[in-house]
Amino acid sequence: MQESIEFDVTGERDGIVEVVIDDVSSELTTLQQSWLDFAPKTESGAIDLTKAERFAEGGTHVLYRFPDAPFVIKLMKQNPNPKELEELEKKYAVLYDCFDRDNKQRCIREQHSTRQVLLPGKEPQNAALSIVPYEKCFKSKVKFDFKIEPAELDPYLMEHNKELCDKVNKALIQNDHSESSFDFNDYASVDERIGAILNRLDSDPKLRDIMIEFLNHYRDFYQKTNIIMDAMGFENILFFKDEHDDWQFKIGSVIKHDTGKYTNELFNALHAEKEVDLNSFVNFTHAYFSPANIRAVNVCAMRLGLEPVIRDVMIDSKDLFTIAQRLSLPERMLAYARHGDFEQVGKILEANKELLNFDLRCFWAYALIADEYVNHGQPPKALKGYLDTVSKLPVILPENKDDAKRVHDAKTAIIDRKNIQDKKIMLHQELTMFLPSSLSTTTMTQNYKKQLQESKSESPADMFISYN
């Protein structure tokens, strides 16, 4: 038995879509409810997440899994009200209708609801969550994540590949092919992950077929909803080989808040030099993720001779270069550090040390920058200089207690790491005094490389941010 519903997915009169709710959705709802019935509960009936593994965190969700459970619980960081959850369910209904066709279940279906949960160190509370099947595709031996690496988050990349970025943007976002041709082999310089996928498409005809299906369904979904699917989150869009060695794909939690309409409005405002708060999470994802999301699907479509998936978003390349420079100072330092440009890291740090601090926006970046000093084999004194300065930066704690703890712990971790580094420098100096110079130089060079690599594990857990 099938049920048909109509709803407005875009908030406009012409966005009315009719969707068929099939038996699969009803059966899945029943199955997911049975899973919840078997989940560990407190005496009051709250789902006891203190007994689950917290194995991943993104910008919008925290993921939990009970031992050997056939499902994952995705806890929303924001707590949408029932009406907002209902609207989200409707959007996913369109997604399922567009992708799950011809007796193929391409979507990992999830059900959103509000439940009582118990989190470590807290009282039971209401929280919005979804129940997601833990499918065997995640354990496939041959798989790849259709995941973007936004160039706009890397000012070093944008500066050193300005001409290529301009050509790519004109071809893939502005749909201007007159003077904007580029070599597909160069795309990896803009987005390494998607560049690798283009190479796979060149050498694997079966993968091309399945990619064409994905892109055609995506185009249909976008035309009905104006929603840009989230290819930033880990394995939100997964391509894999099944037990028959055939390529398949699965779509997970790809609906966030990003739309083509809002992306156009935001970049039009930026282009007109209007004030735009890029610290707002919604504005941030539209500015820094949407362009890369659009380029990713459109470049694959172009490589396969298809029409663009998203063709109604127009962004001037100059505005993309502008937002790359509008990243916070720690984020810009991290970009240069990842490319090994520690001279520029030092310049930014020295010129802005009176402005820098540990706050909710950037606290996570400082530890990652320190990691890059190690990864690039920088001299111990260079790392010490960085840690000396950063460990003295002030802390600005947010009102939320959990967020405040994360910021505070990040600063504590940097101080601990500085103290460890100071001890290693002192040990080096002491050994240099007592060992023959030739022996101490050889021994300490080897010892330092080992100790520096160990410094991350000796310090408190690394802080990082990702988006899912």
Coordinates of N, CA and C in Angstrom, one line a residue, residues 276-287:
V276 N 28.3 40.8 5.7 CA 27.9 39.4 5.9 C 28.7 38.8 7.0
D277 N 27.9 38.2 7.9 CA 28.6 37.6 9.1 C 29.0 36.1 8.7
L278 N 30.2 35.9 8.4 CA 30.7 34.6 8.0 C 31.0 33.7 9.2
N279 N 30.8 34.3 10.4 CA 31.0 33.4 11.6 C 29.7 32.7 11.9
S280 N 28.6 33.1 11.3 CA 27.3 32.4 11.4 C 27.5 31.0 10.7
F281 N 27.1 29.9 11.4 CA 27.3 28.6 10.9 C 26.6 28.4 9.5
V282 N 25.4 28.9 9.4 CA 24.7 28.8 8.1 C 25.4 29.6 7.0
N283 N 25.8 30.8 7.3 CA 26.6 31.6 6.3 C 27.9 30.9 6.0
F284 N 28.5 30.4 7.0 CA 29.9 29.8 6.8 C 29.8 28.6 5.9
T285 N 28.8 27.7 6.1 CA 28.7 26.5 5.2 C 28.3 26.9 3.8
H286 N 27.4 27.9 3.6 CA 27.1 28.4 2.3 C 28.3 29.0 1.6
A287 N 29.1 29.8 2.3 CA 30.2 30.5 1.7 C 31.4 29.5 1.4

